[in-house]
Every structure is written in C-alpha cells, then in structure tokens.
C-alpha cells in the first residue's frame, strides 16, 4: 500500500503541475485509484509541504494546489 500511495502522490503532483488548482473531488473522479489512496497521497504531499489545501465556505469544496 505504501508504494501505491507514493505513486499516486506523484500522479497528483503531475496533475497539479499541468492543470493548476484542482478540487479534491475532481481528483477522485479523474484518477484511476481508490479514494482512500488518493486521500492518503494528498496527506503525503501536505506532510512534505508540496501543496496547499484550501476549503471554500458554504459548499465545502476542498481544492489543492502546488506550493510556489
């Protein structure tokens, strides 16, 4: 599982580099991986200080973007 999380983190990083800020829900929809692995991969990227995670008020949309 650890390897899948790392590989998925790389896929997410490349997606963000190519597409910019992306809602987490969209990543879950477009990536061919289980949601739990995607969430763990986002956590990995956050732990490594590679992304910024933000949430919009009322609609609870979480968006991630690579740190500059």
Backbone as XML, in Angstrom:
<?xml version="1.0"?>
<chain id="A" units="angstrom">
  <residue number="1" name="UNK">
    <atom name="N" x="0.826" y="-1.194" z="0.000"/>
    <atom name="CA" x="0.000" y="0.000" z="0.000"/>
    <atom name="C" x="0.870" y="1.258" z="0.000"/>
  </residue>
  <residue number="2" name="UNK">
    <atom name="N" x="1.979" y="1.220" z="0.736"/>
    <atom name="CA" x="2.852" y="2.384" z="0.824"/>
    <atom name="C" x="3.330" y="2.817" z="-0.563"/>
  </residue>
  <residue number="3" name="UNK">
    <atom name="N" x="3.650" y="1.834" z="-1.398"/>
    <atom name="CA" x="4.107" y="2.133" z="-2.756"/>
    <atom name="C" x="2.992" y="2.782" z="-3.580"/>
  </residue>
  <residue number="4" name="UNK">
    <atom name="N" x="1.771" y="2.285" z="-3.450"/>
    <atom name="CA" x="0.629" y="2.866" z="-4.178"/>
    <atom name="C" x="0.412" y="4.315" z="-3.776"/>
  </residue>
  <residue number="5" name="UNK">
    <atom name="N" x="0.553" y="4.597" z="-2.493"/>
    <atom name="CA" x="0.368" y="5.964" z="-2.002"/>
    <atom name="C" x="1.430" y="6.875" z="-2.605"/>
  </residue>
  <residue number="6" name="UNK">
    <atom name="N" x="2.670" y="6.422" z="-2.599"/>
    <atom name="CA" x="3.754" y="7.222" z="-3.176"/>
    <atom name="C" x="3.578" y="7.455" z="-4.669"/>
  </residue>
  <residue number="7" name="UNK">
    <atom name="N" x="3.213" y="6.405" z="-5.385"/>
    <atom name="CA" x="2.992" y="6.538" z="-6.829"/>
    <atom name="C" x="1.822" y="7.479" z="-7.124"/>
  </residue>
  <residue number="8" name="UNK">
    <atom name="N" x="0.768" y="7.359" z="-6.350"/>
    <atom name="CA" x="-0.403" y="8.225" z="-6.545"/>
    <atom name="C" x="-0.063" y="9.669" z="-6.195"/>
  </residue>
  <residue number="9" name="UNK">
    <atom name="N" x="0.761" y="9.871" z="-5.178"/>
    <atom name="CA" x="1.204" y="11.232" z="-4.848"/>
    <atom name="C" x="1.922" y="11.852" z="-6.042"/>
  </residue>
  <residue number="10" name="UNK">
    <atom name="N" x="2.736" y="11.060" z="-6.726"/>
    <atom name="CA" x="3.419" y="11.549" z="-7.925"/>
    <atom name="C" x="2.451" y="11.898" z="-9.041"/>
  </residue>
  <residue number="11" name="UNK">
    <atom name="N" x="1.442" y="11.070" z="-9.215"/>
    <atom name="CA" x="0.422" y="11.329" z="-10.239"/>
    <atom name="C" x="-0.319" y="12.630" z="-9.913"/>
  </residue>
  <residue number="12" name="UNK">
    <atom name="N" x="-0.658" y="12.816" z="-8.645"/>
    <atom name="CA" x="-1.353" y="14.042" z="-8.226"/>
    <atom name="C" x="-0.455" y="15.244" z="-8.456"/>
  </residue>
  <residue number="13" name="UNK">
    <atom name="N" x="0.808" y="15.143" z="-8.089"/>
    <atom name="CA" x="1.747" y="16.252" z="-8.274"/>
    <atom name="C" x="1.812" y="16.653" z="-9.750"/>
  </residue>
  <residue number="14" name="UNK">
    <atom name="N" x="1.928" y="15.658" z="-10.630"/>
    <atom name="CA" x="1.986" y="15.951" z="-12.072"/>
    <atom name="C" x="0.675" y="16.559" z="-12.565"/>
  </residue>
  <residue number="15" name="UNK">
    <atom name="N" x="-0.443" y="16.050" z="-12.075"/>
    <atom name="CA" x="-1.743" y="16.612" z="-12.463"/>
    <atom name="C" x="-1.814" y="18.086" z="-12.072"/>
  </residue>
  <residue number="16" name="UNK">
    <atom name="N" x="-1.406" y="18.404" z="-10.859"/>
    <atom name="CA" x="-1.451" y="19.794" z="-10.398"/>
    <atom name="C" x="-0.477" y="20.672" z="-11.181"/>
  </residue>
  <residue number="17" name="UNK">
    <atom name="N" x="0.684" y="20.141" z="-11.516"/>
    <atom name="CA" x="1.664" y="20.902" z="-12.297"/>
    <atom name="C" x="1.109" y="21.242" z="-13.680"/>
  </residue>
  <residue number="18" name="UNK">
    <atom name="N" x="0.348" y="20.333" z="-14.257"/>
    <atom name="CA" x="-0.199" y="20.543" z="-15.595"/>
    <atom name="C" x="-1.507" y="21.327" z="-15.591"/>
  </residue>
  <residue number="19" name="UNK">
    <atom name="N" x="-2.327" y="21.173" z="-14.531"/>
    <atom name="CA" x="-3.679" y="21.720" z="-14.534"/>
    <atom name="C" x="-3.939" y="22.801" z="-13.494"/>
  </residue>
  <residue number="20" name="UNK">
    <atom name="N" x="-3.003" y="23.033" z="-12.601"/>
    <atom name="CA" x="-3.206" y="24.038" z="-11.564"/>
    <atom name="C" x="-4.138" y="23.539" z="-10.466"/>
  </residue>
  <residue number="21" name="UNK">
    <atom name="N" x="-4.662" y="24.494" z="-9.711"/>
    <atom name="CA" x="-5.535" y="24.184" z="-8.569"/>
    <atom name="C" x="-6.676" y="23.274" z="-9.014"/>
  </residue>
  <residue number="22" name="UNK">
    <atom name="N" x="-6.920" y="22.240" z="-8.218"/>
    <atom name="CA" x="-7.915" y="21.234" z="-8.572"/>
    <atom name="C" x="-8.715" y="20.837" z="-7.336"/>
  </residue>
  <residue number="23" name="UNK">
    <atom name="N" x="-10.036" y="20.794" z="-7.440"/>
    <atom name="CA" x="-10.831" y="20.291" z="-6.317"/>
    <atom name="C" x="-10.501" y="18.825" z="-6.044"/>
  </residue>
  <residue number="24" name="UNK">
    <atom name="N" x="-10.446" y="18.463" z="-4.779"/>
    <atom name="CA" x="-10.162" y="17.083" z="-4.396"/>
    <atom name="C" x="-11.180" y="16.132" z="-5.031"/>
  </residue>
  <residue number="25" name="UNK">
    <atom name="N" x="-12.441" y="16.528" z="-5.059"/>
    <atom name="CA" x="-13.480" y="15.676" z="-5.653"/>
    <atom name="C" x="-13.182" y="15.371" z="-7.122"/>
  </residue>
  <residue number="26" name="UNK">
    <atom name="N" x="-12.602" y="16.327" z="-7.836"/>
    <atom name="CA" x="-12.267" y="16.088" z="-9.238"/>
    <atom name="C" x="-11.131" y="15.076" z="-9.345"/>
  </residue>
  <residue number="27" name="UNK">
    <atom name="N" x="-10.147" y="15.165" z="-8.457"/>
    <atom name="CA" x="-9.063" y="14.181" z="-8.469"/>
    <atom name="C" x="-9.611" y="12.784" z="-8.242"/>
  </residue>
  <residue number="28" name="UNK">
    <atom name="N" x="-10.522" y="12.659" z="-7.296"/>
    <atom name="CA" x="-11.132" y="11.357" z="-7.013"/>
    <atom name="C" x="-11.857" y="10.834" z="-8.254"/>
  </residue>
  <residue number="29" name="UNK">
    <atom name="N" x="-12.462" y="11.731" z="-9.015"/>
    <atom name="CA" x="-13.212" y="11.343" z="-10.209"/>
    <atom name="C" x="-12.283" y="10.962" z="-11.370"/>
  </residue>
  <residue number="30" name="UNK">
    <atom name="N" x="-11.200" y="11.732" z="-11.583"/>
    <atom name="CA" x="-10.378" y="11.530" z="-12.782"/>
    <atom name="C" x="-9.229" y="10.539" z="-12.606"/>
  </residue>
  <residue number="31" name="UNK">
    <atom name="N" x="-8.802" y="10.299" z="-11.383"/>
    <atom name="CA" x="-7.675" y="9.391" z="-11.190"/>
    <atom name="C" x="-8.159" y="7.950" z="-11.025"/>
  </residue>
  <residue number="32" name="UNK">
    <atom name="N" x="-7.443" y="7.015" z="-11.625"/>
    <atom name="CA" x="-7.850" y="5.604" z="-11.549"/>
    <atom name="C" x="-7.329" y="4.933" z="-10.268"/>
  </residue>
  <residue number="33" name="UNK">
    <atom name="N" x="-7.728" y="5.465" z="-9.135"/>
    <atom name="CA" x="-7.269" y="4.940" z="-7.853"/>
    <atom name="C" x="-8.389" y="5.082" z="-6.836"/>
  </residue>
  <residue number="34" name="UNK">
    <atom name="N" x="-8.350" y="4.258" z="-5.794"/>
    <atom name="CA" x="-9.353" y="4.322" z="-4.738"/>
    <atom name="C" x="-9.264" y="5.667" z="-4.015"/>
  </residue>
  <residue number="35" name="UNK">
    <atom name="N" x="-10.409" y="6.160" z="-3.580"/>
    <atom name="CA" x="-10.447" y="7.437" z="-2.879"/>
    <atom name="C" x="-9.560" y="7.431" z="-1.640"/>
  </residue>
  <residue number="36" name="UNK">
    <atom name="N" x="-9.530" y="6.347" z="-0.904"/>
    <atom name="CA" x="-8.706" y="6.282" z="0.306"/>
    <atom name="C" x="-7.222" y="6.472" z="-0.023"/>
  </residue>
  <residue number="37" name="UNK">
    <atom name="N" x="-6.757" y="5.896" z="-1.125"/>
    <atom name="CA" x="-5.361" y="6.045" z="-1.531"/>
    <atom name="C" x="-5.100" y="7.482" z="-1.957"/>
  </residue>
  <residue number="38" name="UNK">
    <atom name="N" x="-6.045" y="8.083" z="-2.682"/>
    <atom name="CA" x="-5.899" y="9.473" z="-3.103"/>
    <atom name="C" x="-5.822" y="10.390" z="-1.881"/>
  </residue>
  <residue number="39" name="UNK">
    <atom name="N" x="-6.680" y="10.164" z="-0.911"/>
    <atom name="CA" x="-6.661" y="10.994" z="0.302"/>
    <atom name="C" x="-5.339" y="10.833" z="1.051"/>
  </residue>
  <residue number="40" name="UNK">
    <atom name="N" x="-4.847" y="9.620" z="1.161"/>
    <atom name="CA" x="-3.559" y="9.398" z="1.828"/>
    <atom name="C" x="-2.424" y="10.059" z="1.055"/>
  </residue>
  <residue number="41" name="UNK">
    <atom name="N" x="-2.502" y="10.027" z="-0.263"/>
    <atom name="CA" x="-1.482" y="10.650" z="-1.105"/>
    <atom name="C" x="-1.488" y="12.161" z="-0.941"/>
  </residue>
  <residue number="42" name="UNK">
    <atom name="N" x="-2.666" y="12.737" z="-0.822"/>
    <atom name="CA" x="-2.769" y="14.174" z="-0.562"/>
    <atom name="C" x="-2.135" y="14.485" z="0.792"/>
  </residue>
  <residue number="43" name="UNK">
    <atom name="N" x="-2.387" y="13.635" z="1.778"/>
    <atom name="CA" x="-1.757" y="13.804" z="3.085"/>
    <atom name="C" x="-0.242" y="13.741" z="2.997"/>
  </residue>
  <residue number="44" name="UNK">
    <atom name="N" x="0.254" y="12.823" z="2.188"/>
    <atom name="CA" x="1.700" y="12.688" z="1.990"/>
    <atom name="C" x="2.257" y="13.992" z="1.417"/>
  </residue>
  <residue number="45" name="UNK">
    <atom name="N" x="1.623" y="14.504" z="0.362"/>
    <atom name="CA" x="2.081" y="15.752" z="-0.254"/>
    <atom name="C" x="2.023" y="16.921" z="0.728"/>
  </residue>
  <residue number="46" name="UNK">
    <atom name="N" x="0.987" y="16.949" z="1.548"/>
    <atom name="CA" x="0.864" y="18.002" z="2.560"/>
    <atom name="C" x="1.979" y="17.870" z="3.597"/>
  </residue>
  <residue number="47" name="UNK">
    <atom name="N" x="2.263" y="16.655" z="4.038"/>
    <atom name="CA" x="3.333" y="16.406" z="5.009"/>
    <atom name="C" x="4.680" y="16.861" z="4.464"/>
  </residue>
  <residue number="48" name="UNK">
    <atom name="N" x="4.887" y="16.658" z="3.173"/>
    <atom name="CA" x="6.134" y="17.061" z="2.520"/>
    <atom name="C" x="6.139" y="18.548" z="2.161"/>
  </residue>
  <residue number="49" name="UNK">
    <atom name="N" x="5.065" y="19.264" z="2.506"/>
    <atom name="CA" x="4.927" y="20.704" z="2.258"/>
    <atom name="C" x="4.984" y="21.039" z="0.760"/>
  </residue>
  <residue number="50" name="UNK">
    <atom name="N" x="4.393" y="20.157" z="-0.061"/>
    <atom name="CA" x="4.383" y="20.328" z="-1.517"/>
    <atom name="C" x="3.104" y="20.998" z="-2.024"/>
  </residue>
  <residue number="51" name="UNK">
    <atom name="N" x="2.038" y="20.986" z="-1.213"/>
    <atom name="CA" x="0.747" y="21.506" z="-1.652"/>
    <atom name="C" x="0.152" y="22.427" z="-0.598"/>
  </residue>
  <residue number="52" name="UNK">
    <atom name="N" x="-0.805" y="23.206" z="-1.061"/>
    <atom name="CA" x="-1.656" y="23.992" z="-0.177"/>
    <atom name="C" x="-3.073" y="23.479" z="-0.361"/>
  </residue>
  <residue number="53" name="UNK">
    <atom name="N" x="-3.750" y="23.227" z="0.733"/>
    <atom name="CA" x="-5.130" y="22.746" z="0.722"/>
    <atom name="C" x="-6.011" y="23.858" z="1.250"/>
  </residue>
  <residue number="54" name="UNK">
    <atom name="N" x="-7.033" y="24.209" z="0.491"/>
    <atom name="CA" x="-7.955" y="25.257" z="0.942"/>
    <atom name="C" x="-9.385" y="24.765" z="0.788"/>
  </residue>
  <residue number="55" name="UNK">
    <atom name="N" x="-10.263" y="25.348" z="1.594"/>
    <atom name="CA" x="-11.684" y="24.979" z="1.547"/>
    <atom name="C" x="-12.510" y="26.243" z="1.424"/>
  </residue>
  <residue number="56" name="UNK">
    <atom name="N" x="-13.496" y="26.190" z="0.544"/>
    <atom name="CA" x="-14.426" y="27.312" z="0.401"/>
    <atom name="C" x="-15.567" y="27.113" z="1.361"/>
  </residue>
  <residue number="57" name="UNK">
    <atom name="N" x="-16.009" y="28.190" z="1.939"/>
    <atom name="CA" x="-17.058" y="28.235" z="2.943"/>
    <atom name="C" x="-18.221" y="27.293" z="2.802"/>
  </residue>
  <residue number="58" name="UNK">
    <atom name="N" x="-19.338" y="27.789" z="2.312"/>
    <atom name="CA" x="-20.608" y="27.083" z="2.356"/>
    <atom name="C" x="-20.679" y="25.780" z="1.601"/>
  </residue>
  <residue number="59" name="UNK">
    <atom name="N" x="-19.961" y="25.656" z="0.488"/>
    <atom name="CA" x="-20.107" y="24.431" z="-0.304"/>
    <atom name="C" x="-19.063" y="23.369" z="0.063"/>
  </residue>
  <residue number="60" name="UNK">
    <atom name="N" x="-18.169" y="23.658" z="0.956"/>
    <atom name="CA" x="-17.172" y="22.713" z="1.469"/>
    <atom name="C" x="-16.333" y="22.080" z="0.372"/>
  </residue>
  <residue number="61" name="UNK">
    <atom name="N" x="-16.002" y="22.852" z="-0.659"/>
    <atom name="CA" x="-15.154" y="22.354" z="-1.744"/>
    <atom name="C" x="-13.696" y="22.516" z="-1.318"/>
  </residue>
  <residue number="62" name="UNK">
    <atom name="N" x="-12.984" y="21.384" z="-1.218"/>
    <atom name="CA" x="-11.561" y="21.424" z="-0.918"/>
    <atom name="C" x="-10.783" y="21.418" z="-2.207"/>
  </residue>
  <residue number="63" name="UNK">
    <atom name="N" x="-9.831" y="22.342" z="-2.314"/>
    <atom name="CA" x="-9.004" y="22.466" z="-3.512"/>
    <atom name="C" x="-7.548" y="22.373" z="-3.100"/>
  </residue>
  <residue number="64" name="UNK">
    <atom name="N" x="-6.750" y="21.707" z="-3.933"/>
    <atom name="CA" x="-5.321" y="21.656" z="-3.660"/>
    <atom name="C" x="-4.553" y="22.277" z="-4.821"/>
  </residue>
  <residue number="65" name="UNK">
    <atom name="N" x="-3.406" y="22.850" z="-4.489"/>
    <atom name="CA" x="-2.537" y="23.481" z="-5.476"/>
    <atom name="C" x="-1.108" y="23.269" z="-5.014"/>
  </residue>
  <residue number="66" name="UNK">
    <atom name="N" x="-0.199" y="23.167" z="-5.980"/>
    <atom name="CA" x="1.216" y="23.042" z="-5.642"/>
    <atom name="C" x="1.706" y="24.333" z="-5.010"/>
  </residue>
  <residue number="67" name="UNK">
    <atom name="N" x="2.605" y="24.223" z="-4.062"/>
    <atom name="CA" x="3.223" y="25.397" z="-3.481"/>
    <atom name="C" x="4.208" y="25.971" z="-4.476"/>
  </residue>
  <residue number="68" name="UNK">
    <atom name="N" x="4.240" y="27.297" z="-4.536"/>
    <atom name="CA" x="5.083" y="28.026" z="-5.486"/>
    <atom name="C" x="6.499" y="27.770" z="-5.351"/>
  </residue>
</chain>
